[in-house]
JSON list of C-alpha atoms and ligand atoms in Angstrom, two decimals:
[
{"chain": "A", "resi": 1, "resn": "MET", "atom": "CA", "xyz": [-0.04, -0.06, -0.04]},
{"chain": "A", "resi": 2, "resn": "GLU", "atom": "CA", "xyz": [0.99, 3.58, -0.47]},
{"chain": "A", "resi": 3, "resn": "LEU", "atom": "CA", "xyz": [0.56, 6.25, 2.26]},
{"chain": "A", "resi": 4, "resn": "ARG", "atom": "CA", "xyz": [0.40, 9.98, 1.40]},
{"chain": "A", "resi": 5, "resn": "ILE", "atom": "CA", "xyz": [0.33, 12.57, 4.16]},
{"chain": "A", "resi": 6, "resn": "LEU", "atom": "CA", "xyz": [-2.20, 15.32, 3.60]},
{"chain": "A", "resi": 7, "resn": "GLY", "atom": "CA", "xyz": [-1.62, 16.97, 6.96]},
{"chain": "A", "resi": 8, "resn": "TYR", "atom": "CA", "xyz": [0.17, 15.98, 10.09]},
{"chain": "A", "resi": 9, "resn": "TYR", "atom": "CA", "xyz": [-0.48, 18.75, 12.85]},
{"chain": "A", "resi": 10, "resn": "GLY", "atom": "CA", "xyz": [-2.51, 18.17, 15.92]},
{"chain": "A", "resi": 11, "resn": "GLY", "atom": "CA", "xyz": [-5.18, 20.63, 16.89]},
{"chain": "A", "resi": 12, "resn": "TYR", "atom": "CA", "xyz": [-4.95, 23.30, 14.16]},
{"chain": "A", "resi": 13, "resn": "PRO", "atom": "CA", "xyz": [-3.19, 23.98, 10.81]},
{"chain": "A", "resi": 14, "resn": "ASP", "atom": "CA", "xyz": [0.04, 25.96, 10.82]},
{"chain": "A", "resi": 15, "resn": "ASN", "atom": "CA", "xyz": [2.59, 27.29, 8.33]},
{"chain": "A", "resi": 16, "resn": "GLY", "atom": "CA", "xyz": [0.56, 26.13, 5.32]},
{"chain": "A", "resi": 17, "resn": "VAL", "atom": "CA", "xyz": [0.34, 22.55, 6.67]},
{"chain": "A", "resi": 18, "resn": "GLY", "atom": "CA", "xyz": [-3.02, 20.93, 7.75]},
{"chain": "A", "resi": 19, "resn": "THR", "atom": "CA", "xyz": [-4.06, 18.65, 10.56]},
{"chain": "A", "resi": 20, "resn": "SER", "atom": "CA", "xyz": [-4.34, 14.88, 10.39]},
{"chain": "A", "resi": 21, "resn": "GLY", "atom": "CA", "xyz": [-5.29, 13.39, 7.01]},
{"chain": "A", "resi": 22, "resn": "TYR", "atom": "CA", "xyz": [-3.82, 10.49, 5.09]},
{"chain": "A", "resi": 23, "resn": "LEU", "atom": "CA", "xyz": [-4.50, 8.82, 1.72]},
{"chain": "A", "resi": 24, "resn": "LEU", "atom": "CA", "xyz": [-4.09, 5.05, 1.59]},
{"chain": "A", "resi": 25, "resn": "THR", "atom": "CA", "xyz": [-3.83, 3.46, -1.89]},
{"chain": "A", "resi": 26, "resn": "SER", "atom": "CA", "xyz": [-3.62, -0.10, -3.03]},
{"chain": "A", "resi": 27, "resn": "GLY", "atom": "CA", "xyz": [-4.33, -1.63, -6.39]},
{"chain": "A", "resi": 28, "resn": "GLY", "atom": "CA", "xyz": [-6.23, 1.54, -7.48]},
{"chain": "A", "resi": 29, "resn": "TYR", "atom": "CA", "xyz": [-8.41, 1.58, -4.28]},
{"chain": "A", "resi": 30, "resn": "ASN", "atom": "CA", "xyz": [-8.36, 4.90, -2.57]},
{"chain": "A", "resi": 31, "resn": "LEU", "atom": "CA", "xyz": [-9.14, 5.35, 1.10]},
{"chain": "A", "resi": 32, "resn": "VAL", "atom": "CA", "xyz": [-8.78, 8.54, 3.04]},
{"chain": "A", "resi": 33, "resn": "MET", "atom": "CA", "xyz": [-8.12, 8.09, 6.73]},
{"chain": "A", "resi": 34, "resn": "ASP", "atom": "CA", "xyz": [-9.25, 11.25, 8.54]},
{"chain": "A", "resi": 35, "resn": "LEU", "atom": "CA", "xyz": [-9.74, 14.51, 6.66]},
{"chain": "A", "resi": 36, "resn": "GLY", "atom": "CA", "xyz": [-8.64, 17.28, 9.11]},
{"chain": "A", "resi": 37, "resn": "SER", "atom": "CA", "xyz": [-8.35, 21.05, 8.57]},
{"chain": "A", "resi": 38, "resn": "SER", "atom": "CA", "xyz": [-6.63, 22.11, 5.24]},
{"chain": "A", "resi": 39, "resn": "THR", "atom": "CA", "xyz": [-6.33, 18.51, 3.91]},
{"chain": "A", "resi": 40, "resn": "LEU", "atom": "CA", "xyz": [-8.81, 18.53, 1.01]},
{"chain": "A", "resi": 41, "resn": "LEU", "atom": "CA", "xyz": [-6.69, 20.90, -1.08]},
{"chain": "A", "resi": 42, "resn": "PRO", "atom": "CA", "xyz": [-3.55, 18.77, -0.80]},
{"chain": "A", "resi": 43, "resn": "LEU", "atom": "CA", "xyz": [-5.73, 15.69, -1.71]},
{"chain": "A", "resi": 44, "resn": "GLU", "atom": "CA", "xyz": [-6.89, 17.59, -4.88]},
{"chain": "A", "resi": 45, "resn": "GLN", "atom": "CA", "xyz": [-3.24, 18.01, -5.81]},
{"chain": "A", "resi": 46, "resn": "ILE", "atom": "CA", "xyz": [-2.74, 14.24, -5.67]},
{"chain": "A", "resi": 47, "resn": "MET", "atom": "CA", "xyz": [-5.95, 12.97, -7.18]},
{"chain": "A", "resi": 48, "resn": "ASP", "atom": "CA", "xyz": [-9.52, 13.87, -8.16]},
{"chain": "A", "resi": 49, "resn": "PRO", "atom": "CA", "xyz": [-11.38, 13.43, -4.92]},
{"chain": "A", "resi": 50, "resn": "LEU", "atom": "CA", "xyz": [-14.34, 11.96, -6.95]},
{"chain": "A", "resi": 51, "resn": "GLN", "atom": "CA", "xyz": [-12.07, 8.82, -7.46]},
{"chain": "A", "resi": 52, "resn": "LEU", "atom": "CA", "xyz": [-12.17, 8.19, -3.71]},
{"chain": "A", "resi": 53, "resn": "ASP", "atom": "CA", "xyz": [-13.53, 4.69, -2.77]},
{"chain": "A", "resi": 54, "resn": "GLY", "atom": "CA", "xyz": [-14.12, 5.46, 0.91]},
{"chain": "A", "resi": 55, "resn": "VAL", "atom": "CA", "xyz": [-13.39, 7.59, 3.93]},
{"chain": "A", "resi": 56, "resn": "LEU", "atom": "CA", "xyz": [-12.35, 6.31, 7.36]},
{"chain": "A", "resi": 57, "resn": "LEU", "atom": "CA", "xyz": [-12.75, 8.58, 10.36]},
{"chain": "A", "resi": 58, "resn": "THR", "atom": "CA", "xyz": [-10.99, 7.47, 13.62]},
{"chain": "A", "resi": 59, "resn": "HIS", "atom": "CA", "xyz": [-12.95, 9.96, 15.75]},
{"chain": "A", "resi": 60, "resn": "TYR", "atom": "CA", "xyz": [-14.89, 13.15, 15.58]},
{"chain": "A", "resi": 61, "resn": "HIS", "atom": "CA", "xyz": [-12.58, 15.81, 16.77]},
{"chain": "A", "resi": 62, "resn": "HIS", "atom": "CA", "xyz": [-12.43, 18.63, 14.33]},
{"chain": "A", "resi": 63, "resn": "ASP", "atom": "CA", "xyz": [-8.74, 18.28, 13.63]},
{"chain": "A", "resi": 64, "resn": "HIS", "atom": "CA", "xyz": [-9.58, 14.91, 12.11]},
{"chain": "A", "resi": 65, "resn": "THR", "atom": "CA", "xyz": [-12.85, 15.81, 10.37]},
{"chain": "A", "resi": 66, "resn": "ALA", "atom": "CA", "xyz": [-12.88, 19.54, 9.55]},
{"chain": "A", "resi": 67, "resn": "ASP", "atom": "CA", "xyz": [-12.58, 19.05, 5.68]},
{"chain": "A", "resi": 68, "resn": "PHE", "atom": "CA", "xyz": [-14.97, 16.07, 5.65]},
{"chain": "A", "resi": 69, "resn": "GLY", "atom": "CA", "xyz": [-18.05, 18.36, 5.55]},
{"chain": "A", "resi": 70, "resn": "THR", "atom": "CA", "xyz": [-16.82, 20.12, 2.42]},
{"chain": "A", "resi": 71, "resn": "LEU", "atom": "CA", "xyz": [-16.06, 16.87, 0.86]},
{"chain": "A", "resi": 72, "resn": "GLN", "atom": "CA", "xyz": [-19.72, 16.03, 1.33]},
{"chain": "A", "resi": 73, "resn": "TYR", "atom": "CA", "xyz": [-20.61, 19.18, -0.57]},
{"chain": "A", "resi": 74, "resn": "LEU", "atom": "CA", "xyz": [-18.11, 18.33, -3.31]},
{"chain": "A", "resi": 75, "resn": "TRP", "atom": "CA", "xyz": [-19.80, 14.99, -3.67]},
{"chain": "A", "resi": 76, "resn": "GLN", "atom": "CA", "xyz": [-23.10, 16.76, -3.93]},
{"chain": "A", "resi": 77, "resn": "LEU", "atom": "CA", "xyz": [-22.17, 19.73, -6.15]},
{"chain": "A", "resi": 78, "resn": "ARG", "atom": "CA", "xyz": [-19.18, 18.81, -8.34]},
{"chain": "A", "resi": 79, "resn": "PRO", "atom": "CA", "xyz": [-19.93, 17.46, -11.75]},
{"chain": "A", "resi": 80, "resn": "GLY", "atom": "CA", "xyz": [-17.96, 14.59, -12.93]},
{"chain": "A", "resi": 81, "resn": "ASP", "atom": "CA", "xyz": [-17.87, 10.85, -12.72]},
{"chain": "A", "resi": 82, "resn": "LYS", "atom": "CA", "xyz": [-17.84, 9.54, -9.22]},
{"chain": "A", "resi": 83, "resn": "LYS", "atom": "CA", "xyz": [-16.25, 6.13, -8.65]},
{"chain": "A", "resi": 84, "resn": "GLU", "atom": "CA", "xyz": [-18.81, 5.68, -5.81]},
{"chain": "A", "resi": 85, "resn": "PRO", "atom": "CA", "xyz": [-22.11, 7.38, -6.42]},
{"chain": "A", "resi": 86, "resn": "VAL", "atom": "CA", "xyz": [-22.83, 7.05, -2.63]},
{"chain": "A", "resi": 87, "resn": "LEU", "atom": "CA", "xyz": [-19.50, 7.43, -0.78]},
{"chain": "A", "resi": 88, "resn": "PRO", "atom": "CA", "xyz": [-19.12, 5.00, 2.14]},
{"chain": "A", "resi": 89, "resn": "VAL", "atom": "CA", "xyz": [-17.80, 6.73, 5.30]},
{"chain": "A", "resi": 90, "resn": "TYR", "atom": "CA", "xyz": [-16.60, 4.51, 8.06]},
{"chain": "A", "resi": 91, "resn": "GLY", "atom": "CA", "xyz": [-17.08, 5.97, 11.61]},
{"chain": "A", "resi": 92, "resn": "ASN", "atom": "CA", "xyz": [-17.64, 4.84, 15.03]},
{"chain": "A", "resi": 93, "resn": "THR", "atom": "CA", "xyz": [-21.24, 4.54, 16.37]},
{"chain": "A", "resi": 94, "resn": "LYS", "atom": "CA", "xyz": [-20.30, 5.40, 20.06]},
{"chain": "A", "resi": 95, "resn": "ASP", "atom": "CA", "xyz": [-21.02, 8.97, 19.21]},
{"chain": "A", "resi": 96, "resn": "PRO", "atom": "CA", "xyz": [-24.57, 8.73, 17.61]},
{"chain": "A", "resi": 97, "resn": "LEU", "atom": "CA", "xyz": [-25.02, 12.41, 16.73]},
{"chain": "A", "resi": 98, "resn": "ASN", "atom": "CA", "xyz": [-21.76, 12.72, 14.74]},
{"chain": "A", "resi": 99, "resn": "PHE", "atom": "CA", "xyz": [-22.17, 9.30, 13.28]},
{"chain": "A", "resi": 100, "resn": "ALA", "atom": "CA", "xyz": [-25.55, 10.32, 11.90]},
{"chain": "A", "resi": 101, "resn": "ALA", "atom": "CA", "xyz": [-23.96, 13.31, 10.21]},
{"chain": "A", "resi": 102, "resn": "LEU", "atom": "CA", "xyz": [-21.84, 10.96, 8.05]},
{"chain": "A", "resi": 103, "resn": "THR", "atom": "CA", "xyz": [-24.92, 10.26, 5.97]},
{"chain": "A", "resi": 104, "resn": "PHE", "atom": "CA", "xyz": [-25.72, 13.17, 3.67]},
{"chain": "A", "resi": 105, "resn": "GLY", "atom": "CA", "xyz": [-28.61, 12.80, 1.25]},
{"chain": "A", "resi": 106, "resn": "ASN", "atom": "CA", "xyz": [-27.75, 10.30, -1.51]},
{"chain": "A", "resi": 107, "resn": "TYR", "atom": "CA", "xyz": [-24.20, 11.44, -1.46]},
{"chain": "A", "resi": 108, "resn": "THR", "atom": "CA", "xyz": [-22.36, 9.94, 1.50]},
{"chain": "A", "resi": 109, "resn": "LYS", "atom": "CA", "xyz": [-23.43, 7.05, 3.72]},
{"chain": "A", "resi": 110, "resn": "GLY", "atom": "CA", "xyz": [-22.15, 6.32, 7.26]},
{"chain": "A", "resi": 111, "resn": "VAL", "atom": "CA", "xyz": [-20.99, 2.72, 7.88]},
{"chain": "A", "resi": 112, "resn": "GLY", "atom": "CA", "xyz": [-20.72, 2.06, 11.54]},
{"chain": "A", "resi": 113, "resn": "TYR", "atom": "CA", "xyz": [-17.97, 0.23, 13.33]},
{"chain": "A", "resi": 114, "resn": "ALA", "atom": "CA", "xyz": [-17.06, -0.53, 17.02]},
{"chain": "A", "resi": 115, "resn": "GLY", "atom": "CA", "xyz": [-14.20, -2.21, 18.87]},
{"chain": "A", "resi": 116, "resn": "ASP", "atom": "CA", "xyz": [-14.93, -5.73, 17.63]},
{"chain": "A", "resi": 117, "resn": "SER", "atom": "CA", "xyz": [-15.80, -4.80, 13.98]},
{"chain": "A", "resi": 118, "resn": "VAL", "atom": "CA", "xyz": [-13.90, -6.16, 10.98]},
{"chain": "A", "resi": 119, "resn": "ILE", "atom": "CA", "xyz": [-14.53, -4.15, 7.88]},
{"chain": "A", "resi": 120, "resn": "GLN", "atom": "CA", "xyz": [-13.26, -5.09, 4.36]},
{"chain": "A", "resi": 121, "resn": "ALA", "atom": "CA", "xyz": [-12.79, -1.95, 2.46]},
{"chain": "A", "resi": 122, "resn": "GLY", "atom": "CA", "xyz": [-11.48, -2.94, -0.99]},
{"chain": "A", "resi": 123, "resn": "PRO", "atom": "CA", "xyz": [-8.16, -4.58, -0.39]},
{"chain": "A", "resi": 124, "resn": "PHE", "atom": "CA", "xyz": [-7.96, -3.25, 3.16]},
{"chain": "A", "resi": 125, "resn": "LYS", "atom": "CA", "xyz": [-9.09, -5.26, 6.15]},
{"chain": "A", "resi": 126, "resn": "LEU", "atom": "CA", "xyz": [-9.78, -2.89, 9.01]},
{"chain": "A", "resi": 127, "resn": "THR", "atom": "CA", "xyz": [-9.87, -3.76, 12.68]},
{"chain": "A", "resi": 128, "resn": "PHE", "atom": "CA", "xyz": [-10.22, -1.43, 15.61]},
{"chain": "A", "resi": 129, "resn": "LEU", "atom": "CA", "xyz": [-9.17, -0.76, 19.27]},
{"chain": "A", "resi": 130, "resn": "GLU", "atom": "CA", "xyz": [-10.83, 1.92, 21.34]},
{"chain": "A", "resi": 131, "resn": "THR", "atom": "CA", "xyz": [-8.31, 4.40, 22.66]},
{"chain": "A", "resi": 132, "resn": "GLU", "atom": "CA", "xyz": [-8.21, 6.54, 25.78]},
{"chain": "A", "resi": 133, "resn": "HIS", "atom": "CA", "xyz": [-9.15, 10.03, 24.64]},
{"chain": "A", "resi": 134, "resn": "PRO", "atom": "CA", "xyz": [-11.87, 12.47, 25.80]},
{"chain": "A", "resi": 135, "resn": "VAL", "atom": "CA", "xyz": [-14.25, 11.40, 23.06]},
{"chain": "A", "resi": 136, "resn": "PRO", "atom": "CA", "xyz": [-14.74, 7.94, 21.57]},
{"chain": "A", "resi": 137, "resn": "ALA", "atom": "CA", "xyz": [-11.71, 7.35, 19.40]},
{"chain": "A", "resi": 138, "resn": "PHE", "atom": "CA", "xyz": [-10.31, 4.21, 17.63]},
{"chain": "A", "resi": 139, "resn": "ALA", "atom": "CA", "xyz": [-6.91, 2.97, 16.65]},
{"chain": "A", "resi": 140, "resn": "VAL", "atom": "CA", "xyz": [-7.05, 1.28, 13.40]},
{"chain": "A", "resi": 141, "resn": "ARG", "atom": "CA", "xyz": [-5.14, -1.78, 11.97]},
{"chain": "A", "resi": 142, "resn": "VAL", "atom": "CA", "xyz": [-5.06, -1.76, 8.14]},
{"chain": "A", "resi": 143, "resn": "GLU", "atom": "CA", "xyz": [-4.09, -4.92, 6.59]},
{"chain": "A", "resi": 144, "resn": "ASP", "atom": "CA", "xyz": [-3.54, -4.96, 2.78]},
{"chain": "A", "resi": 145, "resn": "THR", "atom": "CA", "xyz": [-4.98, -8.40, 1.99]},
{"chain": "A", "resi": 146, "resn": "THR", "atom": "CA", "xyz": [-3.05, -8.47, -1.47]},
{"chain": "A", "resi": 147, "resn": "ASP", "atom": "CA", "xyz": [0.32, -8.67, 0.23]},
{"chain": "A", "resi": 148, "resn": "GLY", "atom": "CA", "xyz": [-0.17, -8.92, 3.95]},
{"chain": "A", "resi": 149, "resn": "LYS", "atom": "CA", "xyz": [1.38, -5.63, 4.78]},
{"chain": "A", "resi": 150, "resn": "VAL", "atom": "CA", "xyz": [0.00, -3.93, 7.90]},
{"chain": "A", "resi": 151, "resn": "LEU", "atom": "CA", "xyz": [-0.19, -0.26, 8.89]},
{"chain": "A", "resi": 152, "resn": "VAL", "atom": "CA", "xyz": [-1.42, 0.65, 12.33]},
{"chain": "A", "resi": 153, "resn": "ASN", "atom": "CA", "xyz": [-2.58, 4.21, 13.23]},
{"chain": "A", "resi": 154, "resn": "THR", "atom": "CA", "xyz": [-2.93, 4.85, 16.96]},
{"chain": "A", "resi": 155, "resn": "SER", "atom": "CA", "xyz": [-5.32, 7.82, 16.26]},
{"chain": "A", "resi": 156, "resn": "ASP", "atom": "CA", "xyz": [-5.40, 10.14, 19.29]},
{"chain": "A", "resi": 157, "resn": "THR", "atom": "CA", "xyz": [-4.70, 8.54, 22.61]},
{"chain": "A", "resi": 158, "resn": "ARG", "atom": "CA", "xyz": [-2.88, 8.52, 25.83]},
{"chain": "A", "resi": 159, "resn": "TYR", "atom": "CA", "xyz": [-0.65, 5.69, 26.59]},
{"chain": "A", "resi": 160, "resn": "PHE", "atom": "CA", "xyz": [-2.01, 2.32, 27.63]},
{"chain": "A", "resi": 161, "resn": "PRO", "atom": "CA", "xyz": [-0.43, -1.02, 27.20]},
{"chain": "A", "resi": 162, "resn": "LYS", "atom": "CA", "xyz": [-2.89, -2.61, 24.85]},
{"chain": "A", "resi": 163, "resn": "LEU", "atom": "CA", "xyz": [-1.79, -0.38, 22.06]},
{"chain": "A", "resi": 164, "resn": "ALA", "atom": "CA", "xyz": [1.45, -2.38, 21.66]},
{"chain": "A", "resi": 165, "resn": "GLU", "atom": "CA", "xyz": [-0.57, -5.64, 21.45]},
{"chain": "A", "resi": 166, "resn": "PHE", "atom": "CA", "xyz": [-2.86, -4.08, 18.83]},
{"chain": "A", "resi": 167, "resn": "ALA", "atom": "CA", "xyz": [0.21, -2.86, 16.85]},
{"chain": "A", "resi": 168, "resn": "LYS", "atom": "CA", "xyz": [1.98, -6.28, 17.12]},
{"chain": "A", "resi": 169, "resn": "GLY", "atom": "CA", "xyz": [4.35, -6.82, 14.14]},
{"chain": "A", "resi": 170, "resn": "ALA", "atom": "CA", "xyz": [3.07, -3.99, 11.98]},
{"chain": "A", "resi": 171, "resn": "ASP", "atom": "CA", "xyz": [5.17, -2.87, 9.02]},
{"chain": "A", "resi": 172, "resn": "MET", "atom": "CA", "xyz": [4.55, 0.65, 10.09]},
{"chain": "A", "resi": 173, "resn": "LEU", "atom": "CA", "xyz": [3.08, 2.16, 13.20]},
{"chain": "A", "resi": 174, "resn": "MET", "atom": "CA", "xyz": [1.89, 5.72, 12.89]},
{"chain": "A", "resi": 175, "resn": "ALA", "atom": "CA", "xyz": [1.65, 7.24, 16.30]},
{"chain": "A", "resi": 176, "resn": "ASP", "atom": "CA", "xyz": [-0.06, 10.36, 17.71]},
{"chain": "A", "resi": 177, "resn": "THR", "atom": "CA", "xyz": [3.11, 12.05, 19.03]},
{"chain": "A", "resi": 178, "resn": "ASN", "atom": "CA", "xyz": [1.79, 15.33, 20.08]},
{"chain": "A", "resi": 179, "resn": "PHE", "atom": "CA", "xyz": [3.85, 15.83, 23.20]},
{"chain": "A", "resi": 180, "resn": "PHE", "atom": "CA", "xyz": [7.46, 16.08, 24.24]},
{"chain": "A", "resi": 181, "resn": "ALA", "atom": "CA", "xyz": [8.77, 13.84, 27.10]},
{"chain": "A", "resi": 182, "resn": "ASP", "atom": "CA", "xyz": [8.32, 16.61, 29.68]},
{"chain": "A", "resi": 183, "resn": "LYS", "atom": "CA", "xyz": [4.49, 17.16, 29.12]},
{"chain": "A", "resi": 184, "resn": "PRO", "atom": "CA", "xyz": [2.88, 16.81, 32.56]},
{"chain": "A", "resi": 185, "resn": "LYS", "atom": "CA", "xyz": [-0.20, 14.63, 33.15]},
{"chain": "A", "resi": 186, "resn": "PRO", "atom": "CA", "xyz": [-3.17, 14.60, 32.66]},
{"chain": "A", "resi": 187, "resn": "ARG", "atom": "CA", "xyz": [-2.54, 14.19, 28.91]},
{"chain": "A", "resi": 188, "resn": "TRP", "atom": "CA", "xyz": [-4.64, 12.81, 26.06]},
{"chain": "A", "resi": 189, "resn": "HIS", "atom": "CA", "xyz": [-1.95, 12.12, 23.58]},
{"chain": "A", "resi": 190, "resn": "LEU", "atom": "CA", "xyz": [1.28, 10.16, 23.54]},
{"chain": "A", "resi": 191, "resn": "THR", "atom": "CA", "xyz": [4.63, 11.58, 24.46]},
{"chain": "A", "resi": 192, "resn": "ALA", "atom": "CA", "xyz": [7.56, 10.80, 22.05]},
{"chain": "A", "resi": 193, "resn": "PRO", "atom": "CA", "xyz": [9.20, 8.23, 24.45]},
{"chain": "A", "resi": 194, "resn": "GLU", "atom": "CA", "xyz": [5.76, 6.59, 24.91]},
{"chain": "A", "resi": 195, "resn": "ALA", "atom": "CA", "xyz": [5.42, 6.38, 21.07]},
{"chain": "A", "resi": 196, "resn": "GLY", "atom": "CA", "xyz": [8.97, 4.77, 20.88]},
{"chain": "A", "resi": 197, "resn": "GLN", "atom": "CA", "xyz": [8.07, 2.37, 23.71]},
{"chain": "A", "resi": 198, "resn": "ILE", "atom": "CA", "xyz": [4.93, 1.16, 22.01]},
{"chain": "A", "resi": 199, "resn": "ALA", "atom": "CA", "xyz": [6.88, 0.64, 18.76]},
{"chain": "A", "resi": 200, "resn": "LYS", "atom": "CA", "xyz": [9.50, -1.39, 20.52]},
{"chain": "A", "resi": 201, "resn": "ASP", "atom": "CA", "xyz": [6.95, -3.43, 22.52]},
{"chain": "A", "resi": 202, "resn": "ALA", "atom": "CA", "xyz": [5.06, -4.16, 19.34]},
{"chain": "A", "resi": 203, "resn": "GLY", "atom": "CA", "xyz": [8.07, -5.07, 17.35]},
{"chain": "A", "resi": 204, "resn": "VAL", "atom": "CA", "xyz": [7.15, -2.88, 14.44]},
{"chain": "A", "resi": 205, "resn": "GLN", "atom": "CA", "xyz": [9.37, -2.37, 11.33]},
{"chain": "A", "resi": 206, "resn": "THR", "atom": "CA", "xyz": [9.10, 1.42, 11.25]},
{"chain": "A", "resi": 207, "resn": "LEU", "atom": "CA", "xyz": [7.60, 4.19, 13.43]},
{"chain": "A", "resi": 208, "resn": "LEU", "atom": "CA", "xyz": [6.10, 7.25, 11.89]},
{"chain": "A", "resi": 209, "resn": "LEU", "atom": "CA", "xyz": [5.56, 10.16, 14.19]},
{"chain": "A", "resi": 210, "resn": "THR", "atom": "CA", "xyz": [2.55, 12.32, 13.41]},
{"chain": "A", "resi": 211, "resn": "HIS", "atom": "CA", "xyz": [-0.18, 14.56, 14.94]},
{"chain": "A", "resi": 212, "resn": "LEU", "atom": "CA", "xyz": [2.88, 16.75, 15.64]},
{"chain": "A", "resi": 213, "resn": "PRO", "atom": "CA", "xyz": [3.12, 19.86, 17.78]},
{"chain": "A", "resi": 214, "resn": "GLN", "atom": "CA", "xyz": [3.53, 23.24, 16.22]},
{"chain": "A", "resi": 215, "resn": "ASN", "atom": "CA", "xyz": [6.07, 24.56, 18.68]},
{"chain": "A", "resi": 216, "resn": "GLY", "atom": "CA", "xyz": [9.49, 22.98, 19.58]},
{"chain": "A", "resi": 217, "resn": "SER", "atom": "CA", "xyz": [12.14, 21.11, 17.61]},
{"chain": "A", "resi": 218, "resn": "LEU", "atom": "CA", "xyz": [10.75, 18.07, 15.73]},
{"chain": "A", "resi": 219, "resn": "GLU", "atom": "CA", "xyz": [14.20, 16.71, 15.56]},
{"chain": "A", "resi": 220, "resn": "THR", "atom": "CA", "xyz": [14.24, 16.69, 19.38]},
{"chain": "A", "resi": 221, "resn": "LEU", "atom": "CA", "xyz": [10.81, 14.94, 19.41]},
{"chain": "A", "resi": 222, "resn": "ARG", "atom": "CA", "xyz": [12.28, 12.24, 17.09]},
{"chain": "A", "resi": 223, "resn": "LYS", "atom": "CA", "xyz": [15.35, 11.76, 19.34]},
{"chain": "A", "resi": 224, "resn": "GLN", "atom": "CA", "xyz": [13.23, 11.39, 22.36]},
{"chain": "A", "resi": 225, "resn": "ALA", "atom": "CA", "xyz": [11.29, 8.63, 20.61]},
{"chain": "A", "resi": 226, "resn": "GLU", "atom": "CA", "xyz": [14.67, 7.00, 19.57]},
{"chain": "A", "resi": 227, "resn": "GLN", "atom": "CA", "xyz": [15.60, 6.68, 23.28]},
{"chain": "A", "resi": 228, "resn": "THR", "atom": "CA", "xyz": [12.90, 4.10, 23.85]},
{"chain": "A", "resi": 229, "resn": "ALA", "atom": "CA", "xyz": [12.36, 2.60, 20.41]},
{"chain": "A", "resi": 230, "resn": "GLY", "atom": "CA", "xyz": [15.71, 0.59, 20.28]},
{"chain": "A", "resi": 231, "resn": "ASN", "atom": "CA", "xyz": [16.82, 0.03, 16.69]},
{"chain": "A", "resi": 232, "resn": "ILE", "atom": "CA", "xyz": [13.53, 0.81, 15.00]},
{"chain": "A", "resi": 233, "resn": "PRO", "atom": "CA", "xyz": [13.87, 3.48, 12.30]},
{"chain": "A", "resi": 234, "resn": "ILE", "atom": "CA", "xyz": [11.78, 6.48, 13.20]},
{"chain": "A", "resi": 235, "resn": "LEU", "atom": "CA", "xyz": [10.40, 9.01, 10.57]},
{"chain": "A", "resi": 236, "resn": "LEU", "atom": "CA", "xyz": [8.69, 12.34, 11.21]},
{"chain": "A", "resi": 237, "resn": "ALA", "atom": "CA", "xyz": [5.53, 12.88, 9.09]},
{"chain": "A", "resi": 238, "resn": "SER", "atom": "CA", "xyz": [6.78, 16.46, 8.44]},
{"chain": "A", "resi": 239, "resn": "ASP", "atom": "CA", "xyz": [9.72, 14.93, 6.46]},
{"chain": "A", "resi": 240, "resn": "GLN", "atom": "CA", "xyz": [7.52, 12.66, 4.35]},
{"chain": "A", "resi": 241, "resn": "ASP", "atom": "CA", "xyz": [4.66, 13.03, 1.80]},
{"chain": "A", "resi": 242, "resn": "TYR", "atom": "CA", "xyz": [4.81, 9.57, 0.24]},
{"chain": "A", "resi": 243, "resn": "LEU", "atom": "CA", "xyz": [5.64, 6.27, 1.85]},
{"chain": "A", "resi": 244, "resn": "ARG", "atom": "CA", "xyz": [5.44, 2.72, 0.47]},
{"chain": "A", "resi": 245, "resn": "ILE", "atom": "CA", "xyz": [4.46, 0.05, 2.97]},
{"chain": "B", "resi": 1, "resn": "ZN", "atom": "ZN1", "xyz": [-8.67, 13.91, 19.19]}
]
């Protein structure tokens, strides 16, 4: 599968870069995973959004969904051939009001998931783990069934041990690394050393740090993750726009 980073900041866009949004592609199937603020424009630079096959939302915080509403209008208003006349949108059902908003006329349709769901979206098998965050949020494990490669996205979460079990053996772990090591508790995102520890405990091939802070040295953030990750290579989402998994 191919991963393209549409935005990587937590909370709000900054310096011309948007918040969480990722495009996953395999064998011509296009899945957007979260569509945060200022991510629709970079998506349009890469592909015609009408060629999307689906949208997956990990939770309903605005920095993961802000551009989804305008994608719904695009589906309604823009002329052109849609690959999917009714676009499937995978979202959790633990937040019924936000889940209901995924369905919009005959243009987009919410498809619910919960912690025990298994969803086949084109070549991708999606499984989920509810995280620890102020609103219902789910880590997602994406297995490309054409070649067995696995990408795990922690989505937004504080540290808890089950994350490593869920990410076991992944080819790539993308981790919410919003905080430096010295961030005091309570916190609702991972620190860099926590992201490194999960990667090590899970034995992943590569760790991608994302949901990054706007302030502070990202190279310091990466080094802090290295201190717990052992020999696992660590990438910053800010240094990447295309990754092959
Ligand atoms: Zn969040």
